[in-house]
Short mmCIF file of C-alpha atoms in Angstrom, two decimals:
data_model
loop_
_atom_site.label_atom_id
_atom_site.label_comp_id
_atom_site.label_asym_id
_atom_site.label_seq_id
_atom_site.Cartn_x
_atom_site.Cartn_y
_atom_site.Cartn_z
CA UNK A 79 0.00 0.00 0.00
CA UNK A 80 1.67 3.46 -0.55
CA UNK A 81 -0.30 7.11 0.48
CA UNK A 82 0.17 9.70 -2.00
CA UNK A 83 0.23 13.07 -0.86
CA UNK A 84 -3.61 13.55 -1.76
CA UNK A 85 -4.10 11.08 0.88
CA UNK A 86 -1.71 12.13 3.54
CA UNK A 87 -3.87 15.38 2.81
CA UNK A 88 -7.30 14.09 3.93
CA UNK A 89 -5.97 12.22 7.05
CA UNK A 90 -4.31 15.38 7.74
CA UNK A 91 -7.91 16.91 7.28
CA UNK A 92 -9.28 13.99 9.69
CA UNK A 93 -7.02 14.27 12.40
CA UNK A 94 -7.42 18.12 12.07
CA UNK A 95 -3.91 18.79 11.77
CA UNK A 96 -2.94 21.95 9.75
CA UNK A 97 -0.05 20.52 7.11
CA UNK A 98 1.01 23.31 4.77
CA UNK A 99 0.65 22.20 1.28
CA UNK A 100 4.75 21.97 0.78
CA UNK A 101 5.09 19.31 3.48
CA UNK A 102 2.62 16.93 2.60
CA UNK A 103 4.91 15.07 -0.09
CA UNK A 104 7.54 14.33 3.13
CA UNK A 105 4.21 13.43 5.41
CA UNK A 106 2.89 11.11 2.44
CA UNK A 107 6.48 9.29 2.73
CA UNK A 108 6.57 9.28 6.41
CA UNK A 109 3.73 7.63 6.33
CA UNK A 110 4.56 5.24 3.98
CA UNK A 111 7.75 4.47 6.34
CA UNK A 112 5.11 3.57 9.06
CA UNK A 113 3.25 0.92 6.81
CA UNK A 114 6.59 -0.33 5.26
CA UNK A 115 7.40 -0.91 9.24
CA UNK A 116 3.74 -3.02 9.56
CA UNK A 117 4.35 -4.99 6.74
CA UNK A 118 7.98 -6.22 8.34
CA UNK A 119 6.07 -6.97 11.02
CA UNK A 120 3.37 -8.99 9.53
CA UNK A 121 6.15 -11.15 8.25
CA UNK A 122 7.24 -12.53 11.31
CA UNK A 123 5.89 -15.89 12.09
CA UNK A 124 3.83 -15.29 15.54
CA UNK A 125 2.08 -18.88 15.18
CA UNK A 126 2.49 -20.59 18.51
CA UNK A 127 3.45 -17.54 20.35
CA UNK A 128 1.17 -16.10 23.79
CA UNK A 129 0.23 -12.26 23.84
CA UNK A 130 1.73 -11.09 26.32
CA UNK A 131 1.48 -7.84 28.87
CA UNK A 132 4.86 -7.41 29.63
CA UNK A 133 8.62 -8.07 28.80
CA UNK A 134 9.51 -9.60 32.30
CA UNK A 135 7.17 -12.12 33.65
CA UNK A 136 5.17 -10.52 36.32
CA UNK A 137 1.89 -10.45 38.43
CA UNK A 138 -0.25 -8.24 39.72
CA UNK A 139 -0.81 -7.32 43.10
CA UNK A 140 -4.14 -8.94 44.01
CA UNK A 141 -6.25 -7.41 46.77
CA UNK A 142 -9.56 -8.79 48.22
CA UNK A 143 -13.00 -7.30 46.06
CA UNK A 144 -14.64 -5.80 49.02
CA UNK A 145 -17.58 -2.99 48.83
CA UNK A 146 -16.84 -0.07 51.15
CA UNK A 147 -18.05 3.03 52.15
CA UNK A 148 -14.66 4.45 51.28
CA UNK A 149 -14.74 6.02 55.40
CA UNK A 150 -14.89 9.39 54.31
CA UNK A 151 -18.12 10.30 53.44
CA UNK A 152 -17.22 13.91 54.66
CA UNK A 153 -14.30 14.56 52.51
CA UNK A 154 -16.58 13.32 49.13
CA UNK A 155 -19.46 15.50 50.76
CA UNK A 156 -17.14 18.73 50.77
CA UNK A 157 -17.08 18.29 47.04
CA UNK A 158 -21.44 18.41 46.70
CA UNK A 159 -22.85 21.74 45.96
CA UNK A 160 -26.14 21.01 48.07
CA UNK A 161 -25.46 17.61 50.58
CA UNK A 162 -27.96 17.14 53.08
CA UNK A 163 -28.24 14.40 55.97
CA UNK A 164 -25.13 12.56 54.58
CA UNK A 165 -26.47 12.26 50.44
CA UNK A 166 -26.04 14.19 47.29
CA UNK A 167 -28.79 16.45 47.16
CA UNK A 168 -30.37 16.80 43.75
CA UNK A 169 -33.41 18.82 41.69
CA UNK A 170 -36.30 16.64 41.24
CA UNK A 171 -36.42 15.73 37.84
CA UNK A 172 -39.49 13.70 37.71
CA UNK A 173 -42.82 14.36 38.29
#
């Protein structure tokens, strides 16, 4: 596949980025760089091979699922513009 510079104009145009009209012939070829860079790396044979989420083997710190109350309902209140009796206060919006 290879983006001629009428095309690097509209994705310029998509991603609302202002490219003068003398630099889209070197933003056409950077992009083609990119997809020259995919297409080495669809090459490489993958079959066999688990995704993976890091370089170095690792896990998570696990931590028991438990509901809370977060013991501050004070400190979350300060943040309410109308709190009343320990809630959110809100306008009725149905009748």
């Amino acid at each position: 596949m290879s983006i001629d510079t009428e095309t690097a104009r509209r994705v310029a145009k998509l991603a609302r980025i202002q490219v003068e009209e003398d630099a889209l012939p070197a933003l056409a070829q950077e992009f083609n760089t990119i997809l020259g860079f995919i297409e080495q790396l669809n090459e490489v044979d993958v079959d066999g091979i688990e995704p993976m989420t890091s370089v170095t083997p690792m896990r998570l710190k696990r931590r028991e699922d438990v509901v809370t109350d977060g013991h501050q309902p004070d400190k979350v209140l300060a943040n309410a513009p109308d709190a009343r009796e320990g809630f959110f206060a809100v306008p009725k919006v149905v009748e």
